[in-house]
Tab-separated table of N, CA and C in Angstrom:
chain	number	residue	atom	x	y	z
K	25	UNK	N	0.173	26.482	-8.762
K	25	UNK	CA	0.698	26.237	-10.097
K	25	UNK	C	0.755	27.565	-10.858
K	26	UNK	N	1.964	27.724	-11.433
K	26	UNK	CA	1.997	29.335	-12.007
K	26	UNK	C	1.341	29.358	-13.039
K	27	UNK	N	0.466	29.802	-13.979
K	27	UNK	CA	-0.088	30.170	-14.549
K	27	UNK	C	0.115	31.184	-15.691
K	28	UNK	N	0.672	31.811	-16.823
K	28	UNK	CA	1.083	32.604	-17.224
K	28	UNK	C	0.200	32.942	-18.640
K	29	UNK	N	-0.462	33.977	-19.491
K	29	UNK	CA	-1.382	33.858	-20.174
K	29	UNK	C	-0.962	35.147	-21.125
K	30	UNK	N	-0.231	35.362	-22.060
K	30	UNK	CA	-0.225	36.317	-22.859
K	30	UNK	C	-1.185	36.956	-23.840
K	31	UNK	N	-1.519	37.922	-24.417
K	31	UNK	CA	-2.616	38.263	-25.393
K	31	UNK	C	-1.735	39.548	-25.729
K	32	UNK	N	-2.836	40.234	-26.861
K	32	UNK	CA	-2.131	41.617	-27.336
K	32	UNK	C	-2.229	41.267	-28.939
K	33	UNK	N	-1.221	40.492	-29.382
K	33	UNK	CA	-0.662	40.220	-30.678
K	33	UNK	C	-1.513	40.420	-31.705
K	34	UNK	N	-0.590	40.805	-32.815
K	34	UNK	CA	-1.172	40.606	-34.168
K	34	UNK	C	-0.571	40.998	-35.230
K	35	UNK	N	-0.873	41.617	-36.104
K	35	UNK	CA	-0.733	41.740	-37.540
K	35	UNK	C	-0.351	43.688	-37.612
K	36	UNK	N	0.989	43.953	-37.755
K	36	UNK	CA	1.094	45.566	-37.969
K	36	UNK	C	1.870	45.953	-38.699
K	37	UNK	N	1.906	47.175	-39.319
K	37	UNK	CA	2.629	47.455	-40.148
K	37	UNK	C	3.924	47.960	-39.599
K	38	UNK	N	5.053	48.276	-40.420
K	38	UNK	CA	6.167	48.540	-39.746
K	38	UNK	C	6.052	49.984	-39.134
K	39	UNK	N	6.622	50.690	-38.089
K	39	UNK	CA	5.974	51.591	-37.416
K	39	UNK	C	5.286	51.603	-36.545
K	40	UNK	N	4.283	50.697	-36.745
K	40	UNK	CA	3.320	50.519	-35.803
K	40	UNK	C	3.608	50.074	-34.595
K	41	UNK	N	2.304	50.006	-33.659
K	41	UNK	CA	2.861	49.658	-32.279
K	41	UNK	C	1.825	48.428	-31.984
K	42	UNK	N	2.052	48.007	-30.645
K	42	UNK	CA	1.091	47.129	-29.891
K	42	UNK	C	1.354	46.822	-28.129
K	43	UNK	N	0.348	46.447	-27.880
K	43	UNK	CA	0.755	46.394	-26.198
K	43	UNK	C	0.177	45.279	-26.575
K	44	UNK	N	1.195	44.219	-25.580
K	44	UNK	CA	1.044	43.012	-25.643
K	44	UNK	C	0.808	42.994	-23.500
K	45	UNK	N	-0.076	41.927	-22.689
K	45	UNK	CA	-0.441	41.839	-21.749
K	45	UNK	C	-0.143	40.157	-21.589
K	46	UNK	N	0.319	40.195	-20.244
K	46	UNK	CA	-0.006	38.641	-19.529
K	46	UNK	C	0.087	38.829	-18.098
K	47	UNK	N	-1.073	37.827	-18.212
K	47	UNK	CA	-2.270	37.823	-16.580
K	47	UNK	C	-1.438	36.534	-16.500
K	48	UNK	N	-1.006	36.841	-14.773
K	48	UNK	CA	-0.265	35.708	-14.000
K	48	UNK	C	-1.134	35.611	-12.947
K	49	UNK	N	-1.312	33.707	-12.828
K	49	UNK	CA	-2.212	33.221	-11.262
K	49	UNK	C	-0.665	32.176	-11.007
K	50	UNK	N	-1.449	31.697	-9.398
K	50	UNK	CA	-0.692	30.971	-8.485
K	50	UNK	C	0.577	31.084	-8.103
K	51	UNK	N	0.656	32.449	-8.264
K	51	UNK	CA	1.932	32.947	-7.207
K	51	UNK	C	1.610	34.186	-6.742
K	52	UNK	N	2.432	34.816	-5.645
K	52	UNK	CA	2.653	36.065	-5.189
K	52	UNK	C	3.380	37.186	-6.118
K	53	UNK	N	2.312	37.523	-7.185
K	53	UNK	CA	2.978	38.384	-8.229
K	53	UNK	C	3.937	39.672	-7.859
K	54	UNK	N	3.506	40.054	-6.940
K	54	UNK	CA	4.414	41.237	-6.327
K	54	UNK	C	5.435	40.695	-5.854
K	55	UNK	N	5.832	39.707	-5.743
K	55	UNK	CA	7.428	39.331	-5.224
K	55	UNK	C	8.406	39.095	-6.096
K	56	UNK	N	7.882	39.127	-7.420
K	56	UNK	CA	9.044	38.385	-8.503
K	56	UNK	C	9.289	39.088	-9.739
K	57	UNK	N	10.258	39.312	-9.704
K	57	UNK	CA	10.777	40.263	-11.156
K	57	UNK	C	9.590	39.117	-12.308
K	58	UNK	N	9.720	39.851	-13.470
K	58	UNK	CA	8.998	39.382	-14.704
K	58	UNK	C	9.966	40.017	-15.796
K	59	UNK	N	9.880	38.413	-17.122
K	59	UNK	CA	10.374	38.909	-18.328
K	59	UNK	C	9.570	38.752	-19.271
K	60	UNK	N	9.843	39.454	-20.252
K	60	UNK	CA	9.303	39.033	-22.054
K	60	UNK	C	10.705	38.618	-22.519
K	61	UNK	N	10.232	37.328	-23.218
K	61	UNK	CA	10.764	36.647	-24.499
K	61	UNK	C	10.094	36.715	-25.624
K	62	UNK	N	11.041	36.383	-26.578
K	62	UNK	CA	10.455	35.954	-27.936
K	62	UNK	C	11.124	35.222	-28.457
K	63	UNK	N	10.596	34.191	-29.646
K	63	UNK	CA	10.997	33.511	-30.839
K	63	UNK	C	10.437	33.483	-31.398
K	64	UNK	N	11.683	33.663	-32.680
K	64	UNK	CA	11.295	34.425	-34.224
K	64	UNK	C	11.330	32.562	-34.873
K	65	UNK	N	10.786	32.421	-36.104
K	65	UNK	CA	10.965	31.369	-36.894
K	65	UNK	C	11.901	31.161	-36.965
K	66	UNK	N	12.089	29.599	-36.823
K	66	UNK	CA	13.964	28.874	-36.571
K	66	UNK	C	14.941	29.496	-36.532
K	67	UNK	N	14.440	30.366	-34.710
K	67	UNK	CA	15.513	31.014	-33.855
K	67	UNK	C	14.911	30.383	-32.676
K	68	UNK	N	16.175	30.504	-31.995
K	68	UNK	CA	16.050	30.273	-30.101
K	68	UNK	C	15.296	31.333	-29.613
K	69	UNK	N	15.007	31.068	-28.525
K	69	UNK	CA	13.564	31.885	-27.451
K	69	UNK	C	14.913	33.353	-27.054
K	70	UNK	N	14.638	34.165	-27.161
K	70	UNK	CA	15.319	35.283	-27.198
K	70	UNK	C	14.947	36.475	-25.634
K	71	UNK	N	15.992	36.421	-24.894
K	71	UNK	CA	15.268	37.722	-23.998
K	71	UNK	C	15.186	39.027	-24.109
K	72	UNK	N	13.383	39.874	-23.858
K	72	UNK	CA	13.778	40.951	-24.870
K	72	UNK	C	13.777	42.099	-23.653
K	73	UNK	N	13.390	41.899	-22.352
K	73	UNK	CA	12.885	42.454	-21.084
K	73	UNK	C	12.775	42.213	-19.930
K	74	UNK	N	13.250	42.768	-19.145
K	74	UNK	CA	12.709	42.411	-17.890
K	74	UNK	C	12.388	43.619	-16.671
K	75	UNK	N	12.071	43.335	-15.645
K	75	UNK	CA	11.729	44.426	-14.764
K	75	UNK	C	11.407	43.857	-13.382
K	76	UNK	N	11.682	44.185	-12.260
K	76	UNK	CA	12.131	44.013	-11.052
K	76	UNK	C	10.336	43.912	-10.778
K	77	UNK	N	10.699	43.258	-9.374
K	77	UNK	CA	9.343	42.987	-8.555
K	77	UNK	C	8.138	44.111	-8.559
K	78	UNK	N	9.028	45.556	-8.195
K	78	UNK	CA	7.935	46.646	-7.288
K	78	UNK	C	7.920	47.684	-9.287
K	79	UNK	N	8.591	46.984	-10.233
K	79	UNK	CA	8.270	47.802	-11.332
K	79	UNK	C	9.465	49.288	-11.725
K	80	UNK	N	10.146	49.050	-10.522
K	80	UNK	CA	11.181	50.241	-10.551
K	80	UNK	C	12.217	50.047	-11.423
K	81	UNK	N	12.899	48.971	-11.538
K	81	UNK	CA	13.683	48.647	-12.472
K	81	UNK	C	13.346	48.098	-14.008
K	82	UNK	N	13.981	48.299	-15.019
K	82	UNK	CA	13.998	47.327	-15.908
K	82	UNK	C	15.317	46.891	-16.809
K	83	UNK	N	15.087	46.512	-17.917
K	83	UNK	CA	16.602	45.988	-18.376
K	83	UNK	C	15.937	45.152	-19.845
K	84	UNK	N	16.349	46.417	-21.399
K	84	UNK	CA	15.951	45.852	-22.062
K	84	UNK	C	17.122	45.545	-22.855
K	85	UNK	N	17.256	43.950	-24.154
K	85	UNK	CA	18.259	44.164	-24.993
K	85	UNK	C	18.486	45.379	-26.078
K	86	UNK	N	19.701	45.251	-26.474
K	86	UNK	CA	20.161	46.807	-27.486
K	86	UNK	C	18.970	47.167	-28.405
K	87	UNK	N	18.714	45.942	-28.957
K	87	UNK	CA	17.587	45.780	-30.298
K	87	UNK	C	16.125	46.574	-30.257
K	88	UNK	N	15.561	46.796	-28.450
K	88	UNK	CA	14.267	46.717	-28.609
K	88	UNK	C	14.368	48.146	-27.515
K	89	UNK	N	15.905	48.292	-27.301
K	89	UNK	CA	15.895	50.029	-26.271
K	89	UNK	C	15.373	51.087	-26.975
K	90	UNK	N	14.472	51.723	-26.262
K	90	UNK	CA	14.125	52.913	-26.497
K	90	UNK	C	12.960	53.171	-27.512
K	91	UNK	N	12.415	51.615	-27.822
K	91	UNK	CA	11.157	51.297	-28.837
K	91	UNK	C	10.212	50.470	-28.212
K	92	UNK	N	10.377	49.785	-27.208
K	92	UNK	CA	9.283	48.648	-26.005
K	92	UNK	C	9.406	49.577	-24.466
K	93	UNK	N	8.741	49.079	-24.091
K	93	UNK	CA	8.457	49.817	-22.697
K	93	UNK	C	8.137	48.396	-21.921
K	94	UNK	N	8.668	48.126	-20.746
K	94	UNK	CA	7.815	46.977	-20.269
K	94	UNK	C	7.566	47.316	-18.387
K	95	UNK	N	6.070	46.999	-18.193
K	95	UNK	CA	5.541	47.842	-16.938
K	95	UNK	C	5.259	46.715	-16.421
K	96	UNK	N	4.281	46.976	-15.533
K	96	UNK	CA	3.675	45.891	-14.589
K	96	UNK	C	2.365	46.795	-13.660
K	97	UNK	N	1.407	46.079	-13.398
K	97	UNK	CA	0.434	46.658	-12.171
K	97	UNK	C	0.227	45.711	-11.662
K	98	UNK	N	0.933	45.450	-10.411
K	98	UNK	CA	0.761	44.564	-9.315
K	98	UNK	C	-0.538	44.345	-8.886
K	99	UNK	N	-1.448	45.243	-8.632
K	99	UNK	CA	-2.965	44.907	-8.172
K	99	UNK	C	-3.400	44.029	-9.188
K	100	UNK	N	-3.112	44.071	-10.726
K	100	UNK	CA	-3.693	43.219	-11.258
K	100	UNK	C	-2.861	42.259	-11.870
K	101	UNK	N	-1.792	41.728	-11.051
K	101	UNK	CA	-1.459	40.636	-11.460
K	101	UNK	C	-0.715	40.557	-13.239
K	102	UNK	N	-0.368	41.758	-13.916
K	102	UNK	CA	-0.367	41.773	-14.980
K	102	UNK	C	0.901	42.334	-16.158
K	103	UNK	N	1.866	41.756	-16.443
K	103	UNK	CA	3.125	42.408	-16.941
K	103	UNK	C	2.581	42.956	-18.270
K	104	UNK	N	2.906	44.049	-18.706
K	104	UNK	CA	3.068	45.025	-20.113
K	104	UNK	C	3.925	44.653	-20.904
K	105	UNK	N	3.831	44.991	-22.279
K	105	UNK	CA	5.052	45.223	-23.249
K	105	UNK	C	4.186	46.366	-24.234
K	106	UNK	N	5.043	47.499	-24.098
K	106	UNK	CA	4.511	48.317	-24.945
K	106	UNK	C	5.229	48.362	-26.038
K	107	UNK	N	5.302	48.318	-26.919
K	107	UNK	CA	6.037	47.801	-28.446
K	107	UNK	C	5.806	49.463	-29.779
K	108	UNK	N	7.065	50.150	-29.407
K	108	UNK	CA	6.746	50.782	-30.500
K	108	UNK	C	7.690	51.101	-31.811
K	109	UNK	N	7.134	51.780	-32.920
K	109	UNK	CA	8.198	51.750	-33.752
K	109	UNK	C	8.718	49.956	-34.411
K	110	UNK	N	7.463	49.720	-34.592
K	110	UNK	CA	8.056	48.371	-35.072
K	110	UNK	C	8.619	47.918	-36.641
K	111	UNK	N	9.306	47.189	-36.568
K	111	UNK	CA	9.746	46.323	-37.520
K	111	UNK	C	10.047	44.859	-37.651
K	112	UNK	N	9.854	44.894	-39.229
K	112	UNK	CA	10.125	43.125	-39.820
K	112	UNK	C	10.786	42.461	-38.539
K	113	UNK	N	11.876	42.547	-38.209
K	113	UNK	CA	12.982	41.775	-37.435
K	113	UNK	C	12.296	41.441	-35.813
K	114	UNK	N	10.526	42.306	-35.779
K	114	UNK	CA	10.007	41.784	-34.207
K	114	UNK	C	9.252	40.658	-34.419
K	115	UNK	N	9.210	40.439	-35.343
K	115	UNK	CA	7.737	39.355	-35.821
K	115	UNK	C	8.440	38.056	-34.801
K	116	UNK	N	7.633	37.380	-34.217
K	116	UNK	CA	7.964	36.733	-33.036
K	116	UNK	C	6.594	36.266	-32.299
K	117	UNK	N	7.115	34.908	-31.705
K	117	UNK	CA	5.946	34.410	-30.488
K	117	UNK	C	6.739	35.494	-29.646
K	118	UNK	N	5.824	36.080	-28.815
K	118	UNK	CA	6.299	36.555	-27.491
K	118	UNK	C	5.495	35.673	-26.615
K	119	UNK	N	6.747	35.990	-25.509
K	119	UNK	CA	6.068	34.813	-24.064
K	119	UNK	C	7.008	35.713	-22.784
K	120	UNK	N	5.893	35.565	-22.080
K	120	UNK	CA	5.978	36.053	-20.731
K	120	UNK	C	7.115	34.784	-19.544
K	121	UNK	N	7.850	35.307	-19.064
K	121	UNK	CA	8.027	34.345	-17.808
K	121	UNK	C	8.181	34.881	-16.492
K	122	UNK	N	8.497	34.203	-15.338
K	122	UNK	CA	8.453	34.894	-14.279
K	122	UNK	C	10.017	34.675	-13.718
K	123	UNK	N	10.531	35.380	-13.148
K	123	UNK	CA	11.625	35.311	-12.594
K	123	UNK	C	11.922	34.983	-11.208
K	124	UNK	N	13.291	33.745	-10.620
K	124	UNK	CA	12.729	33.053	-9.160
K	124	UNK	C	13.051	34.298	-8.489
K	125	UNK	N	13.233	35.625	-8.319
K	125	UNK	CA	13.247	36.377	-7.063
K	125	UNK	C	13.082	37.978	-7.780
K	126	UNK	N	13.272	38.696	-6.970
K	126	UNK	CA	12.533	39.895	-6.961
K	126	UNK	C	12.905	40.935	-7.680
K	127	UNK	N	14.877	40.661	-7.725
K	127	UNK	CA	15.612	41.940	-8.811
K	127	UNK	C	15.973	41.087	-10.473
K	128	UNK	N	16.331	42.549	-11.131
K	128	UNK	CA	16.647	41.766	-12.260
K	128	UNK	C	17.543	40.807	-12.499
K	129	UNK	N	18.295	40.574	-11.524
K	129	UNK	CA	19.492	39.590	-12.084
K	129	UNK	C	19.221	38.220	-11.431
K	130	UNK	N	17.989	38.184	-11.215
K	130	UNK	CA	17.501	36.564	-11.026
K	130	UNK	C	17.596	35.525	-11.692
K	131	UNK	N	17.470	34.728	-11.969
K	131	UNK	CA	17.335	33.230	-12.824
K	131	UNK	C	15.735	33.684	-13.597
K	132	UNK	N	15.617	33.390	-14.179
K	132	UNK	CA	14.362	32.947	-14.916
K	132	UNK	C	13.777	31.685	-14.946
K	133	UNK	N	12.720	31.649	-14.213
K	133	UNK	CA	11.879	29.901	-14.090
K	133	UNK	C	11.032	29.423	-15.578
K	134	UNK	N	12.370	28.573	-16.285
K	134	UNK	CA	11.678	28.019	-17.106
K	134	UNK	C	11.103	27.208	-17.095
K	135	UNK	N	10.332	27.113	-16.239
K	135	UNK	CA	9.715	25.862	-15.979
K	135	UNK	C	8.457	25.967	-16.525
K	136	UNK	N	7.598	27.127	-16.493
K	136	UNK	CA	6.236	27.955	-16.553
K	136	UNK	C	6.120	28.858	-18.085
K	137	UNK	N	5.866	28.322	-18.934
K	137	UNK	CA	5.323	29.327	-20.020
K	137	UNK	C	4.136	29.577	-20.896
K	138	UNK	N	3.634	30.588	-20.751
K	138	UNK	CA	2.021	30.882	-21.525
K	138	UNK	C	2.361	30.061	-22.726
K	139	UNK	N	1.317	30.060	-23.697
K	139	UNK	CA	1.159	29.778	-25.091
K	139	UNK	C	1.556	31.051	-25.900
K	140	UNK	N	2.106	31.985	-25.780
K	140	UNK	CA	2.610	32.882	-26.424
K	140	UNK	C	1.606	33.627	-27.035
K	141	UNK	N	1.842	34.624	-27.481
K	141	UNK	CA	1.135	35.379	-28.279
K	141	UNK	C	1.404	36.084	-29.988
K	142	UNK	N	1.642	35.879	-31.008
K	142	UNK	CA	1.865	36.360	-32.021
K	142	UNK	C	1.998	37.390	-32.250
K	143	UNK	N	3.228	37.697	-32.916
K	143	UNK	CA	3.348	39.562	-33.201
K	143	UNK	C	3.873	39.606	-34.486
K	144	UNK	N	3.602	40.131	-35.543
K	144	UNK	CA	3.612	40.100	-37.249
K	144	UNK	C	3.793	41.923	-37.350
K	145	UNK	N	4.920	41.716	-38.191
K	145	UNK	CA	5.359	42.930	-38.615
K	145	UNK	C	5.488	42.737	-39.793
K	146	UNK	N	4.624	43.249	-40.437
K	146	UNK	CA	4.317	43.277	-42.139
K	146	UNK	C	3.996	44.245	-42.578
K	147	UNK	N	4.083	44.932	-44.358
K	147	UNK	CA	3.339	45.714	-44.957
K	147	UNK	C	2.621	45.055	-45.643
């Protein structure tokens, strides 16, 4: 059963940064690309990231290029979002998912999603 568990979140000022983390069980984490989503208050679940199985690839939207970073360390089972330069417009559940195969242009299994994690961009 996939398992997906986000943390990180909180409360920052604009500018600021955060690394947001989610620990994945019951699959073969090294085989499957991984994304970050988010949804903002009465908006749809939004894709903000993704990145290939072995971590070599990624693929972020226009909004969040060149200000998020998103990694992975396979030994520990564990996808990144490094979040910098933030603003009002990130405040968002973020949620981790896993993707059904290994490159970025996989499907995304919505079937499996953490409880999200909170991210507040405030002064």
């Amino acid at each position: 059963q996939v398992q997906l568990v986000e943390s990180g979140g909180g409360l920052v000022q604009p500018g600021g940064s955060l690394r947001l983390s989610c620990a994945a069980s019951g699959f073969t984490f090294s085989d499957y690309g991984m994304s970050w989503y988010r949804q903002a208050p009465g908006k749809g679940r939004e894709l903000v990231a993704r990145v290939s199985s072995p971590g070599t690839n990624t693929y972020y939207i226009g909004s969040v290029e060149g200000r998020f970073t998103i990694s992975r360390d396979n030994a520990k089972n564990t996808v990144y979002l490094q979040m910098n330069s933030l603003q009002p417009e990130d405040t968002a559940v973020y949620y981790c998912a896993k993707l059904f195969g290994s490159t970025l242009d996989s499907p995304v299994d919505f079937t499996a999603w953490g409880q999200g994690t909170q991210v507040t961009v405030s002064s």
